CSV table of C-alpha atoms and ligand atoms in Angstrom, one decimal:
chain,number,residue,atom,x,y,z
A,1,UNK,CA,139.3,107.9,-8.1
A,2,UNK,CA,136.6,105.8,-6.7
A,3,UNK,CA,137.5,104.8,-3.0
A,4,UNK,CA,136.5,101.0,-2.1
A,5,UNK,CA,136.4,100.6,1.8
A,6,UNK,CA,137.1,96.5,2.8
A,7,UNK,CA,135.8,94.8,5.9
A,8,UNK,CA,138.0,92.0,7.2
A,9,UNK,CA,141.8,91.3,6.1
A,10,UNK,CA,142.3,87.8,4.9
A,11,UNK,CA,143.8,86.7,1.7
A,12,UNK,CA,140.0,87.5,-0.1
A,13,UNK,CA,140.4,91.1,1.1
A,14,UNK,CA,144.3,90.7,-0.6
A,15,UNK,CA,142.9,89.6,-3.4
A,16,UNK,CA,140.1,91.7,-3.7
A,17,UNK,CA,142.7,94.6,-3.2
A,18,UNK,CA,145.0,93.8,-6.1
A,19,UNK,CA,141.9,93.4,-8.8
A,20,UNK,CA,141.0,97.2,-7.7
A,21,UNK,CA,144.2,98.3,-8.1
A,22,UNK,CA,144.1,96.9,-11.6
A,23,UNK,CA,141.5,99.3,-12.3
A,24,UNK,CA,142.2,102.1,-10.5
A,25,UNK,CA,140.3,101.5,-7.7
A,26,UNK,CA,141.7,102.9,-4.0
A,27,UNK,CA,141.3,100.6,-1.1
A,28,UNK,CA,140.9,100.8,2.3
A,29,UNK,CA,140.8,97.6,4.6
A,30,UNK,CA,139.8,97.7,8.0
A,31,UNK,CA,140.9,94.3,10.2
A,32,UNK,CA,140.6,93.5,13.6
A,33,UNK,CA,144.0,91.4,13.5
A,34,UNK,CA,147.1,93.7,13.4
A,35,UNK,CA,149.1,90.8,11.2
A,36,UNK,CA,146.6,91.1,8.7
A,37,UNK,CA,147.6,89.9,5.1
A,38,UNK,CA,145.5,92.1,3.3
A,39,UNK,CA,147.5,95.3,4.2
A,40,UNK,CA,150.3,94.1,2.3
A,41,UNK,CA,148.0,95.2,-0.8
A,42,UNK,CA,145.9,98.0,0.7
A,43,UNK,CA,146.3,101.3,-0.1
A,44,UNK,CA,145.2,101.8,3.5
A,45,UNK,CA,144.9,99.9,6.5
A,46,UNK,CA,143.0,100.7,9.2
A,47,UNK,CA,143.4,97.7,12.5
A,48,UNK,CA,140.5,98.1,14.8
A,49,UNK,CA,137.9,96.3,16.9
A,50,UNK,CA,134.7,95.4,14.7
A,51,UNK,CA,132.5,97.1,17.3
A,52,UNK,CA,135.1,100.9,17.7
A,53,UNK,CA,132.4,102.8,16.6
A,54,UNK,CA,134.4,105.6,16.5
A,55,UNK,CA,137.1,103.6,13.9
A,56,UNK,CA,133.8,102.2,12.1
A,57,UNK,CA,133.0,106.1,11.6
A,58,UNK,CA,136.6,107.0,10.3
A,59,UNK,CA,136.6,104.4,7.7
A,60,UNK,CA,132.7,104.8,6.3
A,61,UNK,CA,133.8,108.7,6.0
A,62,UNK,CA,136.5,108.1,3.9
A,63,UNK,CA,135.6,105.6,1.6
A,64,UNK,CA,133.0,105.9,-1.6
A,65,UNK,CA,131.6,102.3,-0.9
A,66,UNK,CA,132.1,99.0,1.8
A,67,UNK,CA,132.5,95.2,1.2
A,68,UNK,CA,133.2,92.3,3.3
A,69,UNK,CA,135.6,89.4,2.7
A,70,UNK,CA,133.6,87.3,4.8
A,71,UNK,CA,130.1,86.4,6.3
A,72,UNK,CA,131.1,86.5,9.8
A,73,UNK,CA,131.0,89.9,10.7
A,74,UNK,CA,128.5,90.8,13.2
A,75,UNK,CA,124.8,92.4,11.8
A,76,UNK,CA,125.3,94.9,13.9
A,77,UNK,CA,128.6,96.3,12.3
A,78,UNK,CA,127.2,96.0,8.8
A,79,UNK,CA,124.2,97.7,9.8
A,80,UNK,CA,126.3,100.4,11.5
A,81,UNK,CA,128.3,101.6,8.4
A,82,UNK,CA,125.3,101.1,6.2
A,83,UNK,CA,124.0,103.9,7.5
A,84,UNK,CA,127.1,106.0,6.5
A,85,UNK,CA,128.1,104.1,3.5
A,86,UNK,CA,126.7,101.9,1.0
A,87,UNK,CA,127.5,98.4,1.4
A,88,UNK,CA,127.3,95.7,-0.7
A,89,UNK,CA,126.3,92.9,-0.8
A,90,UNK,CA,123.3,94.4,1.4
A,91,UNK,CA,124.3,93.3,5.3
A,92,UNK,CA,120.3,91.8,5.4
A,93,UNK,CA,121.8,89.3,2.6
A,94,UNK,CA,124.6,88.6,5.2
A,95,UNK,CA,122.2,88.4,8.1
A,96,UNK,CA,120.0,85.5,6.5
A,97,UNK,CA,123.4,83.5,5.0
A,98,UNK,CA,125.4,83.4,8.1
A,99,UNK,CA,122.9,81.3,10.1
A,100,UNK,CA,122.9,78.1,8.6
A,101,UNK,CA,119.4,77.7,9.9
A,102,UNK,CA,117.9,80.8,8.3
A,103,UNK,CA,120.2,80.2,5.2
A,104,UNK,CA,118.3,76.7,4.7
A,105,UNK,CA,114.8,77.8,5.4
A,106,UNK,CA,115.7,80.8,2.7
A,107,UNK,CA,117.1,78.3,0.5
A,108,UNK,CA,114.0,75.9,0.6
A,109,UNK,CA,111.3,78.7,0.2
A,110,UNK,CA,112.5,78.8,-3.5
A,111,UNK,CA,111.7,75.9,-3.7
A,112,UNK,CA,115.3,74.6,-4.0
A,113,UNK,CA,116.7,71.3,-2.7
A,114,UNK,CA,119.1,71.0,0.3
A,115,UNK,CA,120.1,67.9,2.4
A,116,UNK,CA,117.8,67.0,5.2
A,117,UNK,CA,118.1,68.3,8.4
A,118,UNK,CA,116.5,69.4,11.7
A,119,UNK,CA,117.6,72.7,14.3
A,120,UNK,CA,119.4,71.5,17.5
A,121,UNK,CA,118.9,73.5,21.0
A,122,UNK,CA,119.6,70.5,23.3
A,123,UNK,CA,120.4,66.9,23.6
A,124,UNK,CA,117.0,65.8,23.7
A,125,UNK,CA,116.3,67.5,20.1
A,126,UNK,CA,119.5,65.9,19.0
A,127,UNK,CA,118.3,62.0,20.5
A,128,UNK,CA,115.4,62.7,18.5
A,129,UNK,CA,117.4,63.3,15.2
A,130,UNK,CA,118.3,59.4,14.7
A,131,UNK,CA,116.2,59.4,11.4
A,132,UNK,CA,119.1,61.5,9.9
A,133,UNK,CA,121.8,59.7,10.8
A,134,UNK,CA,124.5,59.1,9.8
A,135,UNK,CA,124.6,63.1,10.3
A,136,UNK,CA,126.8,66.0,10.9
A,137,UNK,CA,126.4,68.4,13.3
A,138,UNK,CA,127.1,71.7,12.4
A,139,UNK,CA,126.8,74.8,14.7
A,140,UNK,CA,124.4,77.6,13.2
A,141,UNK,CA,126.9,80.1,13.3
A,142,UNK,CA,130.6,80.7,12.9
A,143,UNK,CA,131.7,77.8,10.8
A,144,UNK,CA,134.2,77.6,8.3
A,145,UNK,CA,136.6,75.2,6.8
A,146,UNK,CA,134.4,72.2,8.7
A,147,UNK,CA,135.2,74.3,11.9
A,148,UNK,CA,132.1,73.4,14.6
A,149,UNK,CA,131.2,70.3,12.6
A,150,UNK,CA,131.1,66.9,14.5
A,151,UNK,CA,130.2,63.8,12.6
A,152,UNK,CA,127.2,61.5,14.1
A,153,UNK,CA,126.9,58.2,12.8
A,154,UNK,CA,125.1,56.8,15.3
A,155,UNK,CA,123.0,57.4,19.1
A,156,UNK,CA,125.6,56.2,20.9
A,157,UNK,CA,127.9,58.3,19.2
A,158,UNK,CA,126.3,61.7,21.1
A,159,UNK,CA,127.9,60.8,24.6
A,160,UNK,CA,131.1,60.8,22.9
A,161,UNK,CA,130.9,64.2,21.8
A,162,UNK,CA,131.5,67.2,23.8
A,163,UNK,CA,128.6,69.6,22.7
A,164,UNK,CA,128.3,72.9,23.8
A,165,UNK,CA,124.7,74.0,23.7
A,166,UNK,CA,125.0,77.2,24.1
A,167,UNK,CA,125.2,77.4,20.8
A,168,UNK,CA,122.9,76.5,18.3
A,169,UNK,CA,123.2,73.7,16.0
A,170,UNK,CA,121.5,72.0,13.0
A,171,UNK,CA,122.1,68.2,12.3
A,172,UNK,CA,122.0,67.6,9.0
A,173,UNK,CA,121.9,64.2,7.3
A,174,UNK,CA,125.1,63.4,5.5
A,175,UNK,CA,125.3,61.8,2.2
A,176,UNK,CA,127.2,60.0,0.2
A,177,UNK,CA,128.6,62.9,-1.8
A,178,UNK,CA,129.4,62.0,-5.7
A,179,UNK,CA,130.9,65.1,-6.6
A,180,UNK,CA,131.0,69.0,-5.6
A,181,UNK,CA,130.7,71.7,-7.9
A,182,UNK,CA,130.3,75.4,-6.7
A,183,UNK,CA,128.7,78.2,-8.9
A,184,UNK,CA,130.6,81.7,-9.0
A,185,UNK,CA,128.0,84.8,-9.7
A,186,UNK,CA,128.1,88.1,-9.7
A,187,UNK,CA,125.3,90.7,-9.9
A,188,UNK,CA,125.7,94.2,-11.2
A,189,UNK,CA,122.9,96.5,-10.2
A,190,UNK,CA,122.2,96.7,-13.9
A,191,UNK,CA,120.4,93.6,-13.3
A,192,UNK,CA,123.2,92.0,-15.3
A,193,UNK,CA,125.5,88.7,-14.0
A,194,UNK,CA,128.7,87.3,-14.9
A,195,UNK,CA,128.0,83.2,-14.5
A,196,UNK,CA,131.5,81.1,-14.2
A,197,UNK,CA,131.0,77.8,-15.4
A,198,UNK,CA,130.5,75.5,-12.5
A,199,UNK,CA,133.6,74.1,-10.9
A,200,UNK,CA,133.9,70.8,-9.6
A,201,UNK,CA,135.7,70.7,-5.8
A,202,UNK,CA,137.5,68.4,-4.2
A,203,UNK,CA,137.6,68.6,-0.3
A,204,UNK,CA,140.2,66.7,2.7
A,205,UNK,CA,138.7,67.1,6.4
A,206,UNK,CA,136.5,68.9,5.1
A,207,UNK,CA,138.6,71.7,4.0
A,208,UNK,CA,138.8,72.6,-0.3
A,209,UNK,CA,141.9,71.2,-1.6
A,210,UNK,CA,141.1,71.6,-5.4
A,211,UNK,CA,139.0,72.9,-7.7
A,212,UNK,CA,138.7,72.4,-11.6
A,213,UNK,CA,137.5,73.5,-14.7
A,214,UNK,CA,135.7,72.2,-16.4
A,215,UNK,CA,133.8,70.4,-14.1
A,216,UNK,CA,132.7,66.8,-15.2
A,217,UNK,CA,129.0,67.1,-14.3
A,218,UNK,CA,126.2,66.8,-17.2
A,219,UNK,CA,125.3,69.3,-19.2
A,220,UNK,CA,121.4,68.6,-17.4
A,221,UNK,CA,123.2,68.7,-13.5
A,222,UNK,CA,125.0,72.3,-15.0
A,223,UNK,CA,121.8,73.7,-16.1
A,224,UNK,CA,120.5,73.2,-13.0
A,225,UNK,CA,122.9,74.2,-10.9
A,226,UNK,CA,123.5,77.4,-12.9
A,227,UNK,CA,119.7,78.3,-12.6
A,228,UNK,CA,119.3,78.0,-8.9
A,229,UNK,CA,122.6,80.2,-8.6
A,230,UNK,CA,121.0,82.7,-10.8
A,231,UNK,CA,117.4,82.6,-9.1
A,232,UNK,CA,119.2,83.5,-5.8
A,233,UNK,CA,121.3,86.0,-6.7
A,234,UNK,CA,118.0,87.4,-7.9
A,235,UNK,CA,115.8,86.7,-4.8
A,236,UNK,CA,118.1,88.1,-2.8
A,237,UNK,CA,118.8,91.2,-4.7
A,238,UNK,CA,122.4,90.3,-4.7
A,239,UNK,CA,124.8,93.1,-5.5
A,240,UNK,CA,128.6,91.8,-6.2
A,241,UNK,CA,130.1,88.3,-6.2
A,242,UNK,CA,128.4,85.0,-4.2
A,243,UNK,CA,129.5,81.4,-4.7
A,244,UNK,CA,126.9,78.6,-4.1
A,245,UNK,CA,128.1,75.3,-3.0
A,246,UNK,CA,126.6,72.1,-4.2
A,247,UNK,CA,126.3,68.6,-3.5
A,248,UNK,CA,126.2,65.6,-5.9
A,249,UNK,CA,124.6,62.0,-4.6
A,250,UNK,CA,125.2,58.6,-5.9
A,251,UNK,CA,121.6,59.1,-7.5
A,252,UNK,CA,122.8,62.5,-9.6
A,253,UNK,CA,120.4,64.7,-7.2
A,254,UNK,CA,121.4,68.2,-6.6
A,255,UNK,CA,121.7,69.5,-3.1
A,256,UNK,CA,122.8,73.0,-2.5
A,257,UNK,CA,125.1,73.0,0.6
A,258,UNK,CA,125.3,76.7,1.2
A,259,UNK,CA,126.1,80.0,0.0
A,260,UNK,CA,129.1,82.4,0.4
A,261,UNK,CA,128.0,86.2,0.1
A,262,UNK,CA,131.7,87.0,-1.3
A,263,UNK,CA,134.5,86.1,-3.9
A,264,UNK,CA,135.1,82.0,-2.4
A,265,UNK,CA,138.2,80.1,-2.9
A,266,UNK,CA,136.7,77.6,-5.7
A,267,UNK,CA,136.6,81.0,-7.9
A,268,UNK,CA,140.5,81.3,-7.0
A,269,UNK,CA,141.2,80.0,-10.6
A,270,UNK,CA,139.4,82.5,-12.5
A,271,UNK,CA,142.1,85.2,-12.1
A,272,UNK,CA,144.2,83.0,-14.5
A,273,UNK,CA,141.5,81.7,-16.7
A,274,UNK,CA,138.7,84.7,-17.4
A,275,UNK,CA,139.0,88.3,-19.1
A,276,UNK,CA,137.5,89.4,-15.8
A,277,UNK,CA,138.0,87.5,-12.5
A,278,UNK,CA,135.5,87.0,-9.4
A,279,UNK,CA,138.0,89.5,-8.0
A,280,UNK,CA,137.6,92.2,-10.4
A,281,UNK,CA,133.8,91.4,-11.0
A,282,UNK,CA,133.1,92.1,-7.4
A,283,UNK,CA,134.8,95.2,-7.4
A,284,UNK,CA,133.2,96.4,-10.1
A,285,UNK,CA,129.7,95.4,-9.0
A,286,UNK,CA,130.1,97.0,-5.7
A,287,UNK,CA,131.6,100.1,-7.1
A,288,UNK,CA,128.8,100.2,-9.7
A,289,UNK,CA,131.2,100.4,-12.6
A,290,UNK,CA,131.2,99.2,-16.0
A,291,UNK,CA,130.1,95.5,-16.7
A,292,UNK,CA,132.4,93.9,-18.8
A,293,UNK,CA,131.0,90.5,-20.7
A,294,UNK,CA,133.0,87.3,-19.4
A,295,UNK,CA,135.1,85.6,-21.4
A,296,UNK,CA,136.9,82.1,-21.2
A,297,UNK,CA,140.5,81.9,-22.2
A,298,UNK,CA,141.6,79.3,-19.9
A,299,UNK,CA,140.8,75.7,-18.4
A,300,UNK,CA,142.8,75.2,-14.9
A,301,UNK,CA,143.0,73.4,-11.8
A,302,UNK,CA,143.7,75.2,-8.0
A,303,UNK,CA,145.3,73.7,-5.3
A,304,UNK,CA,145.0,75.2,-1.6
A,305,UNK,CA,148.4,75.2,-0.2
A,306,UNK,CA,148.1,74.6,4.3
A,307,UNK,CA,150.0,74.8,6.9
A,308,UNK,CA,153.7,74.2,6.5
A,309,UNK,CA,153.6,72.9,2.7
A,310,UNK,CA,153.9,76.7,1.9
A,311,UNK,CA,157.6,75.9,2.3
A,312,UNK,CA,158.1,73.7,0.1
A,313,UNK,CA,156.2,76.8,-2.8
A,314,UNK,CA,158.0,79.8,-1.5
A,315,UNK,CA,161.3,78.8,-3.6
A,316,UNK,CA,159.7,76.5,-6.3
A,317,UNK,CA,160.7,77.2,-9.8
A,318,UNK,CA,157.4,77.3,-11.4
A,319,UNK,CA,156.7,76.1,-15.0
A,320,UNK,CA,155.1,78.6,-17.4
A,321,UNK,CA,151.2,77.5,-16.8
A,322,UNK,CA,151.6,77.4,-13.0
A,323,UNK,CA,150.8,80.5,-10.6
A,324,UNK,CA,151.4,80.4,-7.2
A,325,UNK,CA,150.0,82.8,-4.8
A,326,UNK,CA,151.2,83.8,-1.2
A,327,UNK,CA,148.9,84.9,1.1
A,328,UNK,CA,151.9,86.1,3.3
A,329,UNK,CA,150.7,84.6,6.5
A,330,UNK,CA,152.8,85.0,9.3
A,331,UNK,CA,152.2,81.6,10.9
A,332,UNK,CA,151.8,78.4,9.2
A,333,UNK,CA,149.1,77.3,11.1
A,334,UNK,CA,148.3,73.1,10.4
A,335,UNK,CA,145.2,73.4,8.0
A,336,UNK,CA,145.5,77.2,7.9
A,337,UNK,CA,144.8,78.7,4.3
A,338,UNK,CA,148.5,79.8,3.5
A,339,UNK,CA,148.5,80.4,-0.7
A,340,UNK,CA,147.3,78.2,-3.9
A,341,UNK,CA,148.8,77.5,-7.0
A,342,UNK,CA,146.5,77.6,-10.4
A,343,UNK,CA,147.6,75.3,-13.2
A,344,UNK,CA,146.8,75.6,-16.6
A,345,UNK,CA,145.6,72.6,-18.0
A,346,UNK,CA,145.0,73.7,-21.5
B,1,ADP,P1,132.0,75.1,5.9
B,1,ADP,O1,131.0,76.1,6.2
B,1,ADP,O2,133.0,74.8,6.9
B,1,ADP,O3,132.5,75.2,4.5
B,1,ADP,P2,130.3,72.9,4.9
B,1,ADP,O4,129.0,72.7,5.4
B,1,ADP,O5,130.4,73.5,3.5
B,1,ADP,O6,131.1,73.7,5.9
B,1,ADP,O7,131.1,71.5,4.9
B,1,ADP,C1,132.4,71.4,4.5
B,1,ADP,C2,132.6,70.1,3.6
B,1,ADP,O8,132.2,69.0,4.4
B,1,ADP,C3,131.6,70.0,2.4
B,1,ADP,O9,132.2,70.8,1.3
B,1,ADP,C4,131.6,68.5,2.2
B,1,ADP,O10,132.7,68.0,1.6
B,1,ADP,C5,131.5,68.0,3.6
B,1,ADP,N1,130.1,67.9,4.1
B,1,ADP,C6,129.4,68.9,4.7
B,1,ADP,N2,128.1,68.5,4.9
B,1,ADP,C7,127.9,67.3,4.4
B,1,ADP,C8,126.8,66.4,4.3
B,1,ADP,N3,125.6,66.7,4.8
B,1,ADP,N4,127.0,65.2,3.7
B,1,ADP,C9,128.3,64.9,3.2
B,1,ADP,N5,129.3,65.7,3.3
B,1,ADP,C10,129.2,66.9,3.8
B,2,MG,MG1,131.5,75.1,2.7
């Protein structure tokens, strides 16, 4: 039995764990939170610091390969089990995609389109930003769910804002967003990628409340999209499942935002409407099994579930096209990720 090892215990590591399962695949999760959801649906659970070598060493030796359910995890850990274990996606890939600086620059070397923006050290780099604004400021590191974002719209707007610059920020110029659509990839080392259709996103405070399929973008916006996805997963040697973000202007141009090196919650849907879902596809990339040709059956639209509304799901009698998941969170949290509920619209 092939023995997947799982950094981090969130509900992407719980998803990740019950795809593996569905294909015989053991799983080990290793979380430095105790309440982790993920070990609800591990085979084993392992709660550690991310830096206890000795735990790090443990876990590497009993496992056949290593993920990560998400990009925050240090270099340094990666790098650590790498040399023990293989780990996919490639913690260099991680490295450039959890700086939002480095992930840009990468990003515009292909010659691909992002927003505008400028790197941040101090005030005076920000006073000297005004060209971009209305901005957002977003710290380089660390962010998630519009965490470490502050809006700018204006000079005057800087001495309103408490900025800590100790850490490291870019200010990027913020547009007046159309649409959002996200691409779901995944690479095999065969060389060969699943492609989901592109998924059109809807987001509150900056936090994804839905996603859909199909997405109502041109076929020409799709095309696009779907060849910058695939160009990166390339570049970057990509080995298992990444989601690219993109923006939409008022003038149809394409911006990508950013990319996740994991499963991502717009792909949330495609365990209801594929053969094989960004679950299952990652698991099998990173385990270097069998690539299995992906196959619509399906249209369907996710909704996030935060905070407290997880109530209101828990004892909802649920029509035959809906499909609620719990991510059995202990505390509801306001804005905290508690479960989704997929739809099917067809
Ligand atoms: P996170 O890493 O927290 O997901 P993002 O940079 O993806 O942060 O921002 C979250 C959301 O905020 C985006 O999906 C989008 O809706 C909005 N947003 C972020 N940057 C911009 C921008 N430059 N212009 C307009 N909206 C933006
Ligand atoms: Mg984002």
């Amino acid at each position: 039995m092939v023995k997947l090892g799982i950094v981090g215990g969130g509900q992407l590591a719980s998803m990740l764990c019950q795809a593996a399962k569905k294909i015989s695949v053991q799983t080990t999760v290793f979380a430095d939170d105790k309440n982790s959801p993920a070990q609800h649906f591990a085979d084993n659970f392992i709660y550690a610091n991310y830096e206890a070598e000795k735990s790090l060493t443990d876990f590497a030796n009993q496992v056949d390969f290593i993920t990560y359910e998400f990009e925050n995890i240090s270099f340094e850990t990666l790098n650590r089990l790498s040399k023990l274990c293989e780990v996919n996606p490639n913690p260099r890939i991680n490295q450039i995609v959890q700086n939002r600086l480095s992930e840009k620059q990468f990003i515009n070397k292909l010659g691909l389109k992002t927003v505008d923006y400028k790197f941040v050290q101090s005030l005076e780099d920000l006073n000297k930003g005004s060209a971009l604004l209305p901005g957002i400021l977003k710290t380089t590191r660390m962010g998630y769910d519009g965490k470490g974002q502050f809006v700018i719209n204006s000079i005057p707007d800087i001495k309103n804002i408490n900025i800590n610059f100790q850490n490291e920020y870019i200010l990027e110029k913020k547009i007046k967003l159309k649409k959002e659509i996200s691409i779901v990839i995944t690479r095999y080392k065969s060389n060969q990628t699943s492609i989901y259709e592109p998924i059109e996103n809807t987001h509150n405070n900056q936090i994804l409340s839905e996603s859909i399929i199909p997405s109502s973008v041109s076929e020409a916006i799709k095309a696009t999209a779907t060849t910058a996805a695939q160009k990166l997963t390339e570049e970057l040697e990509y080995i298992g499942t990444m989601c690219v973000e993109f923006f939409i202007d008022n003038q149809d141009n394409l911006y990508i935002n950013e990319i996740a090196p994991r499963v991502h919650n717009s792909g949330h849907l495609t365990i209801n409407t594929h053969n094989v879902s960004q679950f299952e596809n990652h698991v099998r990339a990173v385990c270097d099994l069998e690539f299995i040709p992906l196959k619509k059956i399906h249209n369907a639209k996710m909704i996030n579930i935060l905070g407290s509304e997880i109530l209101k799901y828990k004892n909802k009698k649920l029509d035959a096209n809906e499909f609620f998941f719990d991510y059995l969170k202990k505390e509801a949290k306001p804005n905290r990720k508690m479960g989704h509920l997929t739809i099917i619209t067809d």
